[in-house]
Tab-separated table of C-alpha atoms in Angstrom:
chain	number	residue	atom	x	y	z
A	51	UNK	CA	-0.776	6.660	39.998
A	52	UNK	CA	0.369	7.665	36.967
A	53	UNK	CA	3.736	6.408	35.568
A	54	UNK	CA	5.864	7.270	32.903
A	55	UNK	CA	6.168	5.050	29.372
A	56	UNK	CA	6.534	4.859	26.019
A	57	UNK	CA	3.924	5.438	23.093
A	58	UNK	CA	3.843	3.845	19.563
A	59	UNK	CA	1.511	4.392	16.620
A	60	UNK	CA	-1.190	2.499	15.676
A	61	UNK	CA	0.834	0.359	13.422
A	62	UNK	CA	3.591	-0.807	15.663
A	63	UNK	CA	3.505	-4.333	16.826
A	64	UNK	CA	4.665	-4.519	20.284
A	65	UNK	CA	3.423	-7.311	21.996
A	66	UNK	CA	5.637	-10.772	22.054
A	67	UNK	CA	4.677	-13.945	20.254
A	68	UNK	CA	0.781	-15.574	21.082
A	69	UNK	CA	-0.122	-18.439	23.177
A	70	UNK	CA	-0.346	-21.213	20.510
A	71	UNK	CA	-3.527	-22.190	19.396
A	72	UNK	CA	-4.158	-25.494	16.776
A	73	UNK	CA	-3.098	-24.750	13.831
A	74	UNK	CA	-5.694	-24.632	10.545
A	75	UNK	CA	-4.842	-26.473	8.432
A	76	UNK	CA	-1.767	-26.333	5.296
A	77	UNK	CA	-3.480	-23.384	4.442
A	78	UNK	CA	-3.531	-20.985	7.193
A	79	UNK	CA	-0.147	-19.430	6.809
A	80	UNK	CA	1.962	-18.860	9.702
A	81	UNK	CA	2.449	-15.336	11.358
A	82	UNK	CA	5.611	-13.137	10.901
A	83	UNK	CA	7.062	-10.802	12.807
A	84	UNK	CA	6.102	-7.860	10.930
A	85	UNK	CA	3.577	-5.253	11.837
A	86	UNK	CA	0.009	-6.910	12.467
A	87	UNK	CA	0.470	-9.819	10.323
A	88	UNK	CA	-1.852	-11.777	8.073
A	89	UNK	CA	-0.967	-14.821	9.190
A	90	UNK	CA	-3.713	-17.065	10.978
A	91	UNK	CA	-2.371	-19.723	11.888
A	92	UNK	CA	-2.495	-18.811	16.035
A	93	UNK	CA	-3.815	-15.439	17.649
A	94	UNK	CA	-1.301	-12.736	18.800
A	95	UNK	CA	-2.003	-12.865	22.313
A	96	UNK	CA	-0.779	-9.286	23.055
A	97	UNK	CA	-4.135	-7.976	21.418
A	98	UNK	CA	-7.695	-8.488	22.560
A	99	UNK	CA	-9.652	-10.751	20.548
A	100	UNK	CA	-13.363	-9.681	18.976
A	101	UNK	CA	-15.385	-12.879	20.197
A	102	UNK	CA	-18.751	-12.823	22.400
A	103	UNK	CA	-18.843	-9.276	24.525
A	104	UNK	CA	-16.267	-6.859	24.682
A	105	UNK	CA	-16.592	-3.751	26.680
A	106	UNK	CA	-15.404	-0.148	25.393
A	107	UNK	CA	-15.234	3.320	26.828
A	108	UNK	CA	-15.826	6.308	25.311
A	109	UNK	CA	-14.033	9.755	26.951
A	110	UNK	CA	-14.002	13.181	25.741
A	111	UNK	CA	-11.425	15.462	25.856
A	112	UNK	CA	-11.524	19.545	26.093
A	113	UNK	CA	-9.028	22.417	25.977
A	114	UNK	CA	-8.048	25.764	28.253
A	115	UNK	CA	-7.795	27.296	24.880
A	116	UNK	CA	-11.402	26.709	23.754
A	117	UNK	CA	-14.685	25.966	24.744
A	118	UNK	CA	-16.796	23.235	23.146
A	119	UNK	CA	-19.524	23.878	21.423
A	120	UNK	CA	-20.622	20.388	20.288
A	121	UNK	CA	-22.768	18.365	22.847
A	122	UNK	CA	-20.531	14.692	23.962
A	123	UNK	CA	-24.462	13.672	22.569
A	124	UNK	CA	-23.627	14.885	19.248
A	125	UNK	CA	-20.529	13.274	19.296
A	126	UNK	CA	-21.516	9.985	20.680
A	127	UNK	CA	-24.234	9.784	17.434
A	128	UNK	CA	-21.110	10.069	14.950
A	129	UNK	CA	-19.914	6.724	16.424
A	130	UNK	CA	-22.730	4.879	17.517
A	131	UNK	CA	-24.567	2.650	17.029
A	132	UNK	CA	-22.736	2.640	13.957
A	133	UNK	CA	-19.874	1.274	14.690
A	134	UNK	CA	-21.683	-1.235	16.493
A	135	UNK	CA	-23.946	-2.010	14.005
A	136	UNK	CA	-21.045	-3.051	11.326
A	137	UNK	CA	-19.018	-5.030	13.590
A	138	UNK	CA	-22.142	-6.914	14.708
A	139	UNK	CA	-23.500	-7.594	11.074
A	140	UNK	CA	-19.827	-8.311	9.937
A	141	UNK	CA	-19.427	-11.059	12.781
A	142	UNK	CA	-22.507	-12.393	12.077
A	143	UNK	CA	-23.333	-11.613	15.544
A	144	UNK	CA	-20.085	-13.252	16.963
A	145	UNK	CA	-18.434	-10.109	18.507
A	146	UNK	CA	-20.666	-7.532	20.459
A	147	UNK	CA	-19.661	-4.627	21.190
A	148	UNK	CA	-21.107	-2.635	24.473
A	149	UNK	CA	-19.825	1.000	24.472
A	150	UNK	CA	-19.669	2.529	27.746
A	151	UNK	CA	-19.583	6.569	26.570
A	152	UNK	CA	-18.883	8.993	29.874
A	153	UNK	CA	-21.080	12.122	28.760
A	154	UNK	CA	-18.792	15.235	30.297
A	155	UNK	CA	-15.927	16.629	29.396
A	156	UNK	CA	-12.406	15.954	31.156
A	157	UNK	CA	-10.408	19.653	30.628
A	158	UNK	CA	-6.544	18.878	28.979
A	159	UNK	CA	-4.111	21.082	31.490
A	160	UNK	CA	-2.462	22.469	28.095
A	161	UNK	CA	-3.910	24.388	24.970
A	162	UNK	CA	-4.792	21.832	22.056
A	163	UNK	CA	-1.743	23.449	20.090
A	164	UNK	CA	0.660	22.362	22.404
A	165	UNK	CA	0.587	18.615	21.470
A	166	UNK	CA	1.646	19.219	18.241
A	167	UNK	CA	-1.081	16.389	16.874
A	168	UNK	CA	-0.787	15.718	13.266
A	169	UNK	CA	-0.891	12.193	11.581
A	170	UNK	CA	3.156	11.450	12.101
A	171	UNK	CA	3.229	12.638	15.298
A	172	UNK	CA	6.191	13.323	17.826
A	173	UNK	CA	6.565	10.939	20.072
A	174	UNK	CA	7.461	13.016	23.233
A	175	UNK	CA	4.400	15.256	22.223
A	176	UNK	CA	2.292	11.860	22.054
A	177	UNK	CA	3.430	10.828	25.512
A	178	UNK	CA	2.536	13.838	27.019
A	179	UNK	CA	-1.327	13.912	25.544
A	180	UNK	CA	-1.957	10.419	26.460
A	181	UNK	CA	-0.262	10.904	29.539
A	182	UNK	CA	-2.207	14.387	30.386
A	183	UNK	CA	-5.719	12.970	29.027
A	184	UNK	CA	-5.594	9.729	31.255
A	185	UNK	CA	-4.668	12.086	34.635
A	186	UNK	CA	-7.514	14.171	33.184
A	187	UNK	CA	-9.658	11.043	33.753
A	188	UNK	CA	-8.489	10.539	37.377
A	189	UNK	CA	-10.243	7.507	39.168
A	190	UNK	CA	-13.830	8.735	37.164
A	191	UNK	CA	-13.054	5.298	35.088
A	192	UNK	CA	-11.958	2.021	35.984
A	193	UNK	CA	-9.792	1.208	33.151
A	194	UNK	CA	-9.721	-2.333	33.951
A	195	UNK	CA	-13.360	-3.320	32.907
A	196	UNK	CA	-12.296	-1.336	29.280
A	197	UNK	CA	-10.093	-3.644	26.550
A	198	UNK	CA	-11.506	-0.386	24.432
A	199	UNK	CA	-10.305	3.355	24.864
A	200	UNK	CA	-11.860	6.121	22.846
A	201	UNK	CA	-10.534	9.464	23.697
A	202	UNK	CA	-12.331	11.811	21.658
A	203	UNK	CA	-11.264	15.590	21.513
A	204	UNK	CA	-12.824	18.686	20.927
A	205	UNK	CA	-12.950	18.573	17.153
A	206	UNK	CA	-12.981	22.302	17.140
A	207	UNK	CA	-10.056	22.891	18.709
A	208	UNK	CA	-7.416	25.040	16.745
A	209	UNK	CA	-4.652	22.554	17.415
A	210	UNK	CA	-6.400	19.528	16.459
A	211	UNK	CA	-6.054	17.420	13.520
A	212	UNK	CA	-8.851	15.065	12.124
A	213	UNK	CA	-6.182	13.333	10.183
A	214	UNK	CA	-4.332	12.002	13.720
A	215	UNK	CA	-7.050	9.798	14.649
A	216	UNK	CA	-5.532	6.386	15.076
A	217	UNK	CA	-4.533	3.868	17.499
A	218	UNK	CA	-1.270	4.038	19.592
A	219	UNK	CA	-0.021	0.697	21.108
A	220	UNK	CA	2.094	1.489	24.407
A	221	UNK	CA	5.873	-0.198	24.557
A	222	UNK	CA	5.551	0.614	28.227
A	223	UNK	CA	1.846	0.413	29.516
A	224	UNK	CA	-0.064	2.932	31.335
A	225	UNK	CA	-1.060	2.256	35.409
A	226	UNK	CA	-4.363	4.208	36.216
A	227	UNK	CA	-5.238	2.865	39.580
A	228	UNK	CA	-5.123	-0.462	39.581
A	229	UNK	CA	-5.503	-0.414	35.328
A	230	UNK	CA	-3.046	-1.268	33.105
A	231	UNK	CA	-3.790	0.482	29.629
A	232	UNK	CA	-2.099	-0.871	26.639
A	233	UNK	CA	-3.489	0.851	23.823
A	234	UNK	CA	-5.931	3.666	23.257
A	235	UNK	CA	-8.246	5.568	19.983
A	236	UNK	CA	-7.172	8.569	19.705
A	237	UNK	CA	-10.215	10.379	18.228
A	238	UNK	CA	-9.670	13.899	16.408
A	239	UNK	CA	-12.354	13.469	13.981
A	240	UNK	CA	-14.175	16.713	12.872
A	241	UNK	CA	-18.115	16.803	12.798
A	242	UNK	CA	-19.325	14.681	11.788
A	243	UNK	CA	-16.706	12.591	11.108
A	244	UNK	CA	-15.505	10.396	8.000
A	245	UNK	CA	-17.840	7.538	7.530
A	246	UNK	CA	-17.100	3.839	9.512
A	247	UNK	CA	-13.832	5.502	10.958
A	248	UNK	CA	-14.375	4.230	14.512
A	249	UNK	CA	-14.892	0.883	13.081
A	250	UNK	CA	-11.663	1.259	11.260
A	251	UNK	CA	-9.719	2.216	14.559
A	252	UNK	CA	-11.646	-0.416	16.450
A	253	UNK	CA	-10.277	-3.546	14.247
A	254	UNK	CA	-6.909	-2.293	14.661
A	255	UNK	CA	-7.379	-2.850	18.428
A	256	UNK	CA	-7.884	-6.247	17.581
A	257	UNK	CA	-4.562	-6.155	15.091
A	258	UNK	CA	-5.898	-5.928	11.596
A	259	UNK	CA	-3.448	-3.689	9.744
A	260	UNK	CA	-4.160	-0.968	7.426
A	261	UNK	CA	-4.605	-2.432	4.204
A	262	UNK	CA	-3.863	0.752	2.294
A	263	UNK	CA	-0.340	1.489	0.387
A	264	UNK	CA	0.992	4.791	1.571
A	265	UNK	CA	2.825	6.316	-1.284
A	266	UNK	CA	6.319	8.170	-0.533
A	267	UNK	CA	6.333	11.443	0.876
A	268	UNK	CA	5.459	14.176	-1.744
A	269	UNK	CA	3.897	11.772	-4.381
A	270	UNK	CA	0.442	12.185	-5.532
A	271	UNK	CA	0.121	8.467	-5.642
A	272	UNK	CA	-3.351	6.747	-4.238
A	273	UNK	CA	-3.351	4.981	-1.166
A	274	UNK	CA	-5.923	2.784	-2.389
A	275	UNK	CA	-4.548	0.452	-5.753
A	276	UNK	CA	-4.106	-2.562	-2.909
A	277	UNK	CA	-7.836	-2.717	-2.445
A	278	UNK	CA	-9.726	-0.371	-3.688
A	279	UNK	CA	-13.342	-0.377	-2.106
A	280	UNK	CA	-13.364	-4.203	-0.928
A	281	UNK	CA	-12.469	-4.022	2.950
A	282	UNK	CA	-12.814	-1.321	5.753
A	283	UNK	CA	-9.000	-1.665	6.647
A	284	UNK	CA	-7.942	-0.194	3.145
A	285	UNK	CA	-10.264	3.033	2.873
A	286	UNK	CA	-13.273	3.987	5.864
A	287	UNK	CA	-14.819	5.314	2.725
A	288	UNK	CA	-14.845	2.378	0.898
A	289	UNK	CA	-18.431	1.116	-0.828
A	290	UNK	CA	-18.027	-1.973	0.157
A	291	UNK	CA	-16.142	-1.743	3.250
A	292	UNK	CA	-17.013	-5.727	4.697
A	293	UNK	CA	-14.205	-7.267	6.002
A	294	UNK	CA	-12.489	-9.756	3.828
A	295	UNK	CA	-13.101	-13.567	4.599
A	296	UNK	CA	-9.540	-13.946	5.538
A	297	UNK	CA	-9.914	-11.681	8.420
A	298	UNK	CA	-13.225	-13.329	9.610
A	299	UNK	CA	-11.065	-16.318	9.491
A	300	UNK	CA	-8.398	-14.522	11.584
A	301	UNK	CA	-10.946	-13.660	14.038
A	302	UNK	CA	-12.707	-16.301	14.334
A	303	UNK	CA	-15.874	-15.212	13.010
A	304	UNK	CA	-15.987	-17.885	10.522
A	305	UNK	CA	-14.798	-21.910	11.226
A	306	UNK	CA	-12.513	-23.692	10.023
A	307	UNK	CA	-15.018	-25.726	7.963
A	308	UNK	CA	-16.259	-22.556	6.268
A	309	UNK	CA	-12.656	-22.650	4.674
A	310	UNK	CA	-11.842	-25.034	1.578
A	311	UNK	CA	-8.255	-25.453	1.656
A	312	UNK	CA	-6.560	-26.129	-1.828
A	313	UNK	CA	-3.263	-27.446	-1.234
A	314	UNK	CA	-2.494	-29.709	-4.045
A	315	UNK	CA	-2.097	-29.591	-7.939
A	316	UNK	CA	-5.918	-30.884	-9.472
A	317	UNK	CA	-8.928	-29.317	-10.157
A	318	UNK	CA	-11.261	-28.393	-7.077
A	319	UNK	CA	-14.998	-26.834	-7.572
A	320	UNK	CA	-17.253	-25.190	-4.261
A	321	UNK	CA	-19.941	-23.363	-4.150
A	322	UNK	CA	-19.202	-20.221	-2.218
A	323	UNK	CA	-22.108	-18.278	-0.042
A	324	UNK	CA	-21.783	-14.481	0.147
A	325	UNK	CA	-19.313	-12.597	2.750
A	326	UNK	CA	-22.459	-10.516	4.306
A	327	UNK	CA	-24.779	-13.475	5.446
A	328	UNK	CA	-24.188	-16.123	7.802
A	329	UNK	CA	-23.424	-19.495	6.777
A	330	UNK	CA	-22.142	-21.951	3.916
A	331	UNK	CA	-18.398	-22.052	2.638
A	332	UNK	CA	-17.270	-18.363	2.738
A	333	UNK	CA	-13.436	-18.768	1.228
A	334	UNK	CA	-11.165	-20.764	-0.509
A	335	UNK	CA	-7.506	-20.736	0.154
A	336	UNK	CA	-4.566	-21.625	-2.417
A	337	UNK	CA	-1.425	-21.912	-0.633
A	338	UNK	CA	1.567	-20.311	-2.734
A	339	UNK	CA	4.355	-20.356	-0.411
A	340	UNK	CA	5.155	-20.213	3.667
A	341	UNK	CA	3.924	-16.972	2.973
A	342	UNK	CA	1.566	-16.105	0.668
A	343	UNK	CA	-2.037	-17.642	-0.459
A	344	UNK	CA	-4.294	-16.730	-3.326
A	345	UNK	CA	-7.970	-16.384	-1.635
A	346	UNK	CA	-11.129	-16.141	-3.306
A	347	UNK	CA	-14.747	-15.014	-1.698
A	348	UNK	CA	-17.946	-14.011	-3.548
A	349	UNK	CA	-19.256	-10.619	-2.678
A	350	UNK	CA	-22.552	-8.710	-3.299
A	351	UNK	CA	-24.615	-5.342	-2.349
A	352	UNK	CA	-25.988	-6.797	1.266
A	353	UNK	CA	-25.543	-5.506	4.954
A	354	UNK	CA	-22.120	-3.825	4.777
A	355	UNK	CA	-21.665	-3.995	1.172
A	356	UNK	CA	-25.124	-2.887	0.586
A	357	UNK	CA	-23.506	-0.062	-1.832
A	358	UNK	CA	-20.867	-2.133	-3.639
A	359	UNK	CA	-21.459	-1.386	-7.550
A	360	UNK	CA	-20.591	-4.860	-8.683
A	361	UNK	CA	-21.077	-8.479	-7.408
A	362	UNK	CA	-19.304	-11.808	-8.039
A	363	UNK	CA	-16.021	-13.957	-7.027
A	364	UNK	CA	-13.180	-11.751	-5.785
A	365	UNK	CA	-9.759	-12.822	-5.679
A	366	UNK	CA	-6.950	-11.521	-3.848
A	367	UNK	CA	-3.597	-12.541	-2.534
A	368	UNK	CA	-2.538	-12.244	1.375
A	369	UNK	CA	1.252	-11.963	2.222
A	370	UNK	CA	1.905	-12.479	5.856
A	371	UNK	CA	5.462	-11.147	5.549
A	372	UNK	CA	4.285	-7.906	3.917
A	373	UNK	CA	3.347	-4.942	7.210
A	374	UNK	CA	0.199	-2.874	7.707
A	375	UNK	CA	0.560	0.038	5.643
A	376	UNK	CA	2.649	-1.602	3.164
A	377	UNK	CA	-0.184	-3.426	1.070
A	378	UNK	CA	-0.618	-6.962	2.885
A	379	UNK	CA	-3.152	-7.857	0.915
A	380	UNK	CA	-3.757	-7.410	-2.965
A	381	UNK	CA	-6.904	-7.381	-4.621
A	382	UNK	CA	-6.692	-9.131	-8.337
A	383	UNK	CA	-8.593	-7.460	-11.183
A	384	UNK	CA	-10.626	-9.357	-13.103
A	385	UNK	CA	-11.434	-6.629	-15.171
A	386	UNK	CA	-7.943	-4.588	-16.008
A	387	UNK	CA	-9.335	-2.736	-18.862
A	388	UNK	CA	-12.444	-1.444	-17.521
A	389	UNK	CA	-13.712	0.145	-13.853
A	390	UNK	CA	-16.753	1.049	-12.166
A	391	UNK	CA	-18.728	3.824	-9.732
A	392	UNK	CA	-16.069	6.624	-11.254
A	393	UNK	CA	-16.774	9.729	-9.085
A	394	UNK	CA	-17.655	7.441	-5.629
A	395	UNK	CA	-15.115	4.593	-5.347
A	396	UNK	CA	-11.773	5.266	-3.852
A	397	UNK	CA	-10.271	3.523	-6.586
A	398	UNK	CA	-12.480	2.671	-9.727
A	399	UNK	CA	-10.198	0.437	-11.721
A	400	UNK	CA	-10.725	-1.963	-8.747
A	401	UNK	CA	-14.485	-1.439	-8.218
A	402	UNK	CA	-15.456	-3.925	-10.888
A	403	UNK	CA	-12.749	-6.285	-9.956
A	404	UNK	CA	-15.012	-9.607	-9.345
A	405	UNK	CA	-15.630	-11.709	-11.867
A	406	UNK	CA	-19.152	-12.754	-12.850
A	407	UNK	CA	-20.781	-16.031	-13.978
A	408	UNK	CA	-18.860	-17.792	-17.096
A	409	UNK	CA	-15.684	-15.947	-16.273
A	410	UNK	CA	-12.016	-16.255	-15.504
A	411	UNK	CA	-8.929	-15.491	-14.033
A	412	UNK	CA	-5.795	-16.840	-14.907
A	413	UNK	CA	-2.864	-17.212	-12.020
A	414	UNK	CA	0.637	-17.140	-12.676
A	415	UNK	CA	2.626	-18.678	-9.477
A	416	UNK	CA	5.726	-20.600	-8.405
A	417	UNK	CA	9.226	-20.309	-9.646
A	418	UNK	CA	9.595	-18.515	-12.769
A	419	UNK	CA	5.871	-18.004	-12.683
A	420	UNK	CA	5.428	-21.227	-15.015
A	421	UNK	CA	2.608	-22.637	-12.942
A	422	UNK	CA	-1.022	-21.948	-13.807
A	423	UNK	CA	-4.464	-22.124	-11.561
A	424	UNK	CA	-7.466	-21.270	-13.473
A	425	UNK	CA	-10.012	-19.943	-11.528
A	426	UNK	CA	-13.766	-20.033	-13.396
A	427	UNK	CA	-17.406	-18.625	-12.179
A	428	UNK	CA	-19.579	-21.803	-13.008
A	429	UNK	CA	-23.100	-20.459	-11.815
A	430	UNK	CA	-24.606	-18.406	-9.853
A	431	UNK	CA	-27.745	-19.439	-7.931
A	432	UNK	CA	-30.127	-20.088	-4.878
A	433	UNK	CA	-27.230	-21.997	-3.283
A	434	UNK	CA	-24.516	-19.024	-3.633
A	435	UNK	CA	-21.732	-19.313	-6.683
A	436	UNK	CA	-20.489	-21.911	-7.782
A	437	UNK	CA	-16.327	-21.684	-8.975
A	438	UNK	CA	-13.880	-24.475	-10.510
A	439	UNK	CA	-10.147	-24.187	-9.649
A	440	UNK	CA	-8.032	-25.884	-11.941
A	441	UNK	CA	-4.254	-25.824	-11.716
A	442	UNK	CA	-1.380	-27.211	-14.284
């Protein structure tokens, strides 16, 4: 039986505070209570987590007031094994990902136009689509073996907007049968679609938030100066679209070991192994405040990143306070004058942001920002990069 509830976008945070788990060390700042927050130091037990095997379905979704004329087959090859393939490489095998996709179509009682889908959607019109495609569904899937919903629609639908796609957390869950659904995709992608966008979607299931900085309404603004190209959560178009080492850390994907905390004035060197292979000491962590840490992870063109332009040390800063949408995380340039990959980045002043062997980046912090931390690229060789951190 169907009941009635609530929807939220993607980006709302509606589940209560975690479970504790051990905290991390100095360094692994504390969650907030803003939208899918940075903060690591426990797990936000009102979201799945992306460890070992994690079942998904895949539905799709047609309309009175057309008839499909792309095969579910078609559809299912945007996705997969795509999406798979990234989120397997980027947690170096850690989190699997078993798609269960349902090839038919489940009919929508109303036209596509009468949901009114567009990005900043209604909320009564929201309701009623999720509410009409999961009595669509009937008892053909048992929700309760899915943390994972994709509901796909018929991209060629007149009322459908590939711009909607997103992920809408529930204030008030669905009951399917014996399921209770707490979040769904919402899939309105054309085809094919935009590149890695499931695997965008997917990691907000598991709370990353968008890393992107929406400008205000009518500005021309990019949505990209946070991060450019240097994680999937700011741009699904990004060329190197690996997910930082902070949010392995988040997930688990990487231990505790793997992360040098710096949490004292003095001068610390590591050698630091590339994001996109297994193994070695994969970020450093400068704590600023209760709030905000300076991290720094070497990146080159491998798995994921296999099309990033430039290679080297990349340094960013993570505010837990800040929400998704709202720039959480800044990327630090380490080349302001200059960019890189004009005409293919989604933001070239930040595509040659990491800094390369014999150069550095000086950090301005703490109150009045008189305190300094150096940060220098020693070497670079067999063993990964080697990078001095000096503060005064």
């Amino acid at each position: 039986m169907l009941v009635g509830f609530v929807a939220l976008v993607a980006w709302s945070l509606v589940a209560g505070p975690a479970a504790a788990a051990p905290m991390r060390g100095p360094c692994a700042l504390e969650r907030t209570d803003v939208r899918h927050s940075e903060g690591v130091d426990r797990w936000n037990g009102g979201y799945p987590r992306p460890l070992g095997d994690v079942s998904a379905v895949m539905l799709f979704l047609s309309f009175p007031d057309h008839v499909p004329v792309v095969d579910t087959r078609a559809l299912t090859a945007d996705h997969f094994p795509a999406t798979t393939t990234f989120l397997t490489r980027a947690s170096y095998g850690r989190f699997r990902l078993h798609p269960h996709v349902v090839q038919r179509w489940f009919r929508m009682p109303r036209p596509s136009t009468a949901y009114g889908i567009h990005r900043d959607w209604a909320d009564g019109l929201r309701a009623q689509y999720l509410q009409d495609a999961i009595a669509a569904v009937g008892a053909a899937v048992d929700f309760r073996r899915y943390p994972v919903v994709y509901l796909v629609a018929d991209p060629d639908a007149r009322g459908v907007d590939a711009d909607a796609t997103k992920v809408i957390n529930l204030a008030r869950p669905i009951h399917s049968g014996h399921a209770t659904i707490d979040r769904l995709v919402t899939v309105f992608e054309h085809h094919p679609p935009d590149q890695n966008v499931l695997a965008h979607e997917t990691n907000h299931v598991f709370d990353l938030p968008d890393l992107y900085f929406r400008p205000p309404p009518g500005s021309n603004d990019s949505w990209d100066t946070r991060v450019g190209d240097w994680d999937l959560m700011g741009s699904q178009f990004a060329l190197a679209p690996d997910l930082f080492a902070w949010h392995r850390w988040k997930y688990g994907w990487i231990d505790p070991g793997q992360v040098v905390c710096v949490d004292h004035p003095g001068t610390t060197t590591r050698t630091l192994t590339p994001v996109e292979v297994p193994g070695g000491t994969k970020l450093v962590v400068v704590r600023i405040d209760v709030t905000t840490a300076l991290a720094f992870e070497v990146r080159e063109p491998r798995a994921n990143d296999q099309h990033a332009c430039t290679q080297g040390v990349l340094l960013y800063e993570v505010h837990t306070d800040i929400q998704s949408g709202e720039g959480p995380i800044t990327v630090l340039d380490g080349h302001p004058w200059t960019g890189a990959c004009y005409g293919t980045s989604v933001y070239p002043q930040l595509a040659d942001a990491p800094l390369g062997v014999g150069e550095s980046y000086t950090y301005h912090f703490g109150r009045l920002a008189k305190d300094v931390l150096t940060i220098h690229v020693d070497r670079h060789g067999r063993r990964g990069w080697t990078v001095t951190a000096a503060e005064r």
